[in-house]
Amino acid sequence: MDWVTRILRKLFRREDPETAFEREIAFHVETLMDTYIAQGMAPAEARRKALIEFGGREQVKQTVREVHVSALAEAVASNLRAALRFLRKSPTFSFAVILTLALGIGANSAVFSAIDTIIIRPLPFPNGDQLVAIYQHDSKGRDANRFVAPVRLEDWNRMNSTFQAISGYYKDDLSEISGPLPEKVTEALLRRGFFR
Amino acid sequence: MAPLEKADLLQGTLDLLILKVVALGPVHGYGISQRIRQISEEVLQVQQGSLYPALHRLEKRGWLAADWGESENGRQAKFYRLSAKGRKQLVAETETWDRLSRAVANILQTAQ
């Protein structure tokens, strides 16, 4: 179990490389200082000499940083190269995987954009959350007639105590034949209050 | 002997020297620079500005492994040791170095 905790510690409690290197430098400088003090130098003088001997601290830190960055870049590059090599080595498998991913992502984004407009995003009207659609349903199970007669719409409005108002429309396709070619025109008949 | 200038150290030689010194046992950065200086009889003096980047590079390549531990003077130090991969690398680089130095020596002898 010891190695498990060791790995977990490595994963979650990794020391910041910058601080780690700071400590590494500090050890070097302090040990140099110890050596000079052992040779009979005053501590302040020993510290000064140790710092000089170590040289440009920031410069060393910068170079070490570059080593880490370029190692990361190398790792990324070699992974990419390996991926490309694999893709080229087995084109059929690659094609199947790419097709699967493409279809999967495509289907997902299509379904999501539909769900987004229908369910998640509010209607593009003011107070869209107070807008409802009313259908009529034949409880006797005969052919359902989805059209509501204008008279009934007026009845509903008279009996209504729940909604601010009930409106409706009827849509029809007409032919416009005044020109050289007939044209399809869609008309809609609205009850008053539709655009309120 | 007078110390050589940093530029005189052949490219890649520092890596070989570090691997060799670390192969002798776990050692920290300061110890590595001291040992290189002592063993080379003061001819080779590794600058900190080259030593630490090299150590981190070798660690990243997986040739060296590092752990924090207590040093001889009771301070926390980062100790480097050779990994299995590093041991193989040391053998390969030593071989390359031997071939190179033999070749250079041969040329110098015939040129005399």
Coordinates of C-alpha atoms in Angstrom, one line a residue:
Chain A
M1 CA 0.0 0.0 0.0
D2 CA 3.0 2.2 0.5
W3 CA 3.5 2.8 -3.3
V4 CA -0.2 3.8 -3.6
T5 CA 0.2 6.6 -1.1
R6 CA 3.4 7.6 -2.8
I7 CA 1.8 7.8 -6.2
L8 CA -1.2 9.7 -4.7
R9 CA 1.1 12.2 -3.0
K10 CA 3.0 12.6 -6.3
L11 CA -0.2 13.4 -8.1
F12 CA -1.9 15.7 -5.6
R13 CA 0.7 17.3 -3.5
R14 CA 3.4 18.0 -6.0
E15 CA 5.6 20.7 -5.0
D16 CA 5.8 23.7 -7.3
P17 CA 9.0 23.2 -9.4
E18 CA 9.9 26.8 -8.9
T19 CA 10.0 26.6 -5.1
A20 CA 11.7 23.2 -5.3
F21 CA 14.5 24.7 -7.4
E22 CA 14.6 27.7 -5.1
R23 CA 15.3 25.3 -2.2
E24 CA 17.9 23.5 -4.3
I25 CA 19.8 26.7 -5.0
A26 CA 19.5 27.7 -1.3
F27 CA 21.2 24.5 -0.3
H28 CA 24.0 25.0 -2.7
V29 CA 24.7 28.5 -1.6
E30 CA 24.4 27.6 2.1
T31 CA 26.8 24.7 1.7
L32 CA 29.3 27.0 -0.1
M33 CA 28.9 29.5 2.8
D34 CA 29.6 26.7 5.4
T35 CA 32.8 25.9 3.5
Y36 CA 34.0 29.5 3.6
I37 CA 33.1 29.8 7.3
A38 CA 35.1 26.6 8.0
Q39 CA 38.0 28.3 6.2
G40 CA 37.8 31.0 8.8
M41 CA 35.7 33.6 7.0
A42 CA 33.2 35.9 8.7
P43 CA 29.6 34.8 8.1
A44 CA 28.6 37.9 6.2
E45 CA 31.7 37.8 4.0
A46 CA 31.2 34.0 3.5
R47 CA 27.6 34.6 2.3
R48 CA 28.7 37.3 -0.1
K49 CA 31.4 35.1 -1.6
A50 CA 29.0 32.2 -1.8
L51 CA 26.5 34.3 -3.8
I52 CA 29.2 35.6 -6.1
E53 CA 30.5 32.0 -6.6
F54 CA 27.1 30.7 -7.4
G55 CA 26.7 33.4 -10.1
G56 CA 23.5 34.8 -11.7
R57 CA 20.7 33.2 -9.7
E58 CA 17.9 34.5 -11.9
Q59 CA 19.8 33.4 -15.0
V60 CA 20.2 29.9 -13.7
K61 CA 16.5 29.8 -12.7
Q62 CA 15.5 31.0 -16.2
T63 CA 17.6 28.3 -17.9
V64 CA 16.2 25.6 -15.7
R65 CA 12.7 26.9 -16.4
E66 CA 13.4 26.6 -20.1
V67 CA 14.5 23.0 -19.6
H68 CA 11.1 22.2 -18.1
V69 CA 9.2 24.1 -20.8
S70 CA 11.1 22.5 -23.7
A71 CA 10.8 19.0 -22.1
L72 CA 7.0 19.6 -22.0
A73 CA 7.1 20.8 -25.6
E74 CA 9.1 17.8 -26.6
A75 CA 6.7 15.4 -24.9
V76 CA 3.7 17.0 -26.7
A77 CA 5.5 16.9 -30.0
S78 CA 6.5 13.3 -29.7
N79 CA 3.0 12.3 -28.7
L80 CA 1.6 14.1 -31.7
R81 CA 4.2 12.4 -34.0
A82 CA 3.2 9.0 -32.5
A83 CA -0.5 9.8 -33.0
L84 CA 0.1 10.7 -36.7
R85 CA 2.3 7.6 -37.2
F86 CA -0.5 5.5 -35.8
L87 CA -3.1 7.2 -37.9
R88 CA -1.1 6.5 -41.0
K89 CA -0.3 2.9 -40.0
S90 CA -3.9 1.8 -39.8
P91 CA -6.0 4.0 -42.0
T92 CA -9.1 1.8 -41.9
F93 CA -9.2 1.9 -38.1
S94 CA -8.4 5.6 -38.1
F95 CA -11.2 6.3 -40.5
A96 CA -13.7 4.3 -38.4
V97 CA -12.6 6.1 -35.3
I98 CA -12.7 9.6 -37.0
L99 CA -16.1 8.8 -38.5
T100 CA -17.5 7.6 -35.1
L101 CA -16.2 10.7 -33.4
A102 CA -17.5 13.0 -36.2
L103 CA -21.0 11.4 -36.1
G104 CA -21.1 11.3 -32.4
I105 CA -20.1 15.0 -32.0
G106 CA -22.4 16.0 -34.9
A107 CA -25.4 14.2 -33.5
N108 CA -24.8 15.5 -30.0
S109 CA -24.5 19.1 -31.1
A110 CA -27.6 18.8 -33.3
V111 CA -29.6 17.4 -30.4
F112 CA -28.2 19.9 -28.0
S113 CA -29.0 22.9 -30.2
A114 CA -32.5 21.6 -30.6
I115 CA -33.0 21.1 -26.9
D116 CA -31.3 24.5 -26.3
T117 CA -33.8 26.4 -28.5
I118 CA -36.9 24.4 -27.5
I119 CA -36.4 23.9 -23.8
I120 CA -33.5 25.9 -22.3
R121 CA -33.5 29.2 -24.1
P122 CA -36.5 31.5 -23.2
L123 CA -39.0 32.4 -26.0
P124 CA -37.9 35.5 -28.0
F125 CA -40.9 37.5 -26.7
P126 CA -41.2 39.8 -23.7
N127 CA -42.7 37.8 -20.7
G128 CA -42.2 34.6 -22.8
D129 CA -42.5 32.6 -19.6
Q130 CA -46.2 33.6 -19.4
L131 CA -46.9 32.3 -22.9
V132 CA -48.6 28.9 -23.3
A133 CA -50.1 27.0 -26.2
I134 CA -53.6 25.6 -25.7
Y135 CA -54.8 22.5 -27.6
Q136 CA -58.2 20.9 -27.5
H137 CA -58.5 17.2 -26.9
D138 CA -61.5 14.9 -27.6
S139 CA -61.9 12.8 -24.5
K140 CA -64.2 10.4 -26.4
G141 CA -61.2 9.4 -28.5
R142 CA -62.8 10.3 -31.8
D143 CA -60.7 12.0 -34.6
A144 CA -58.9 14.7 -32.8
N145 CA -59.6 18.1 -34.4
R146 CA -56.8 20.4 -33.7
F147 CA -58.6 23.4 -35.1
V148 CA -60.5 25.6 -32.6
A149 CA -63.5 27.3 -34.0
P150 CA -63.4 31.1 -33.7
V151 CA -66.7 31.0 -31.7
R152 CA -65.2 28.6 -29.2
L153 CA -62.2 30.9 -28.9
E154 CA -64.6 33.6 -27.9
D155 CA -66.3 31.2 -25.4
W156 CA -62.9 30.5 -23.9
N157 CA -62.2 34.1 -23.5
R158 CA -65.4 34.7 -21.8
M159 CA -65.0 31.8 -19.4
N160 CA -61.3 32.5 -18.8
S161 CA -60.1 33.5 -15.4
T162 CA -56.6 32.0 -15.5
F163 CA -55.0 33.7 -18.5
Q164 CA -54.5 37.3 -19.3
A165 CA -56.1 36.7 -22.7
I166 CA -56.5 33.9 -25.2
S167 CA -55.8 34.5 -28.8
G168 CA -55.4 32.3 -31.9
Y169 CA -54.6 32.1 -35.5
Y170 CA -55.6 30.2 -38.6
K171 CA -53.0 29.7 -41.3
D172 CA -53.8 29.0 -45.0
D173 CA -52.0 28.8 -48.3
L174 CA -53.4 30.9 -51.1
S175 CA -52.5 31.3 -54.8
E176 CA -51.5 34.7 -56.0
I177 CA -52.3 34.6 -59.8
S178 CA -52.2 38.3 -60.8
G179 CA -48.7 38.0 -62.3
P180 CA -47.5 35.9 -65.2
L181 CA -46.7 32.9 -62.9
P182 CA -48.8 31.9 -59.9
E183 CA -47.2 32.3 -56.5
K184 CA -47.9 30.7 -53.2
V185 CA -48.8 33.1 -50.4
T186 CA -49.4 32.1 -46.9
E187 CA -52.0 34.1 -45.0
A188 CA -52.8 33.9 -41.3
L189 CA -56.0 35.1 -39.7
L190 CA -55.6 36.3 -36.2
R191 CA -57.9 37.0 -33.3
R192 CA -57.5 40.5 -31.9
G193 CA -55.0 40.8 -29.2
F194 CA -52.5 38.4 -30.9
F195 CA -49.8 41.1 -31.1
R196 CA -50.3 42.4 -27.6
Chain B
M1 CA 46.7 22.4 -13.7
A2 CA 44.8 25.6 -14.8
P3 CA 41.1 25.1 -15.1
L4 CA 39.7 24.9 -18.6
E5 CA 37.3 27.5 -19.8
K6 CA 33.6 26.4 -19.9
A7 CA 33.6 26.5 -23.7
D8 CA 36.4 24.0 -23.9
L9 CA 34.1 21.3 -22.5
L10 CA 32.8 19.4 -25.5
Q11 CA 29.0 19.5 -26.1
G12 CA 27.4 16.6 -24.3
T13 CA 30.5 15.9 -22.2
L14 CA 28.9 17.5 -19.1
D15 CA 26.0 15.0 -19.3
L16 CA 28.4 12.1 -19.4
L17 CA 30.4 13.5 -16.4
I18 CA 27.2 14.0 -14.4
L19 CA 25.9 10.5 -15.2
K20 CA 29.3 9.0 -14.1
V21 CA 29.5 11.0 -10.8
V22 CA 25.9 10.2 -10.0
A23 CA 26.6 6.5 -10.7
L24 CA 28.9 6.4 -7.7
G25 CA 26.0 7.0 -5.4
P26 CA 23.1 9.4 -4.6
V27 CA 24.5 13.0 -4.6
H28 CA 23.2 16.5 -4.6
G29 CA 24.1 19.3 -7.1
Y30 CA 26.7 20.8 -4.9
G31 CA 28.4 17.4 -4.4
I32 CA 28.4 16.8 -8.1
S33 CA 30.2 20.0 -8.9
Q34 CA 32.7 19.3 -6.1
R35 CA 33.4 15.8 -7.2
I36 CA 33.9 16.8 -10.8
R37 CA 36.4 19.4 -9.7
Q38 CA 38.2 17.1 -7.3
I39 CA 38.4 14.1 -9.6
S40 CA 39.6 16.2 -12.6
E41 CA 42.2 17.7 -10.3
E42 CA 40.7 21.2 -10.6
V43 CA 40.8 21.1 -14.4
L44 CA 37.1 20.9 -14.9
Q45 CA 35.0 23.5 -13.0
V46 CA 31.3 23.2 -13.8
Q47 CA 29.4 26.5 -13.7
Q48 CA 26.1 26.4 -11.7
G49 CA 24.5 27.9 -14.8
S50 CA 25.2 24.8 -16.8
L51 CA 25.1 22.2 -14.0
Y52 CA 21.5 22.7 -12.8
P53 CA 19.9 23.0 -16.2
A54 CA 21.7 19.8 -17.2
L55 CA 20.6 18.0 -14.0
H56 CA 17.0 19.0 -14.6
R57 CA 17.2 18.0 -18.3
L58 CA 18.6 14.5 -17.4
E59 CA 15.9 14.1 -14.8
K60 CA 13.2 15.0 -17.3
R61 CA 14.7 12.4 -19.7
G62 CA 14.4 9.8 -17.0
W63 CA 18.1 9.2 -16.7
L64 CA 18.3 10.6 -13.2
A65 CA 15.8 10.2 -10.4
A66 CA 15.7 12.7 -7.5
D67 CA 14.6 12.6 -3.9
W68 CA 14.8 15.1 -1.1
G69 CA 16.9 14.0 1.8
E70 CA 19.2 15.3 4.6
S71 CA 22.7 16.2 3.6
E72 CA 25.9 15.8 5.6
N73 CA 25.5 19.2 7.1
G74 CA 21.9 18.5 8.2
R75 CA 20.2 20.5 5.5
Q76 CA 17.4 19.4 3.1
A77 CA 19.0 18.7 -0.3
K78 CA 17.8 17.2 -3.5
F79 CA 19.7 14.0 -4.1
Y80 CA 20.1 12.7 -7.6
R81 CA 20.6 9.0 -8.4
L82 CA 20.9 7.0 -11.6
S83 CA 17.9 5.2 -13.0
A84 CA 18.0 2.0 -14.9
K85 CA 17.6 4.0 -18.1
G86 CA 20.4 6.3 -17.0
R87 CA 22.7 3.4 -16.4
K88 CA 22.2 2.2 -19.9
Q89 CA 22.8 5.7 -21.2
L90 CA 26.0 5.9 -19.2
V91 CA 27.3 2.7 -20.8
A92 CA 26.4 4.0 -24.3
E93 CA 27.9 7.4 -23.8
T94 CA 31.1 6.1 -22.2
E95 CA 31.5 3.9 -25.3
T96 CA 30.9 6.8 -27.7
W97 CA 33.4 8.9 -25.7
D98 CA 36.1 6.1 -25.8
R99 CA 35.7 5.8 -29.6
L100 CA 35.9 9.6 -30.0
S101 CA 38.9 10.1 -27.8
R102 CA 40.7 7.1 -29.5
A103 CA 40.0 8.6 -32.9
V104 CA 41.3 12.0 -31.9
A105 CA 44.4 10.4 -30.3
N106 CA 45.1 8.4 -33.4
I107 CA 44.9 11.5 -35.6
L108 CA 47.2 13.5 -33.3
Q109 CA 49.8 10.7 -33.3
T110 CA 49.9 10.3 -37.1
A111 CA 50.1 14.1 -37.5
Q112 CA 53.3 14.3 -35.5

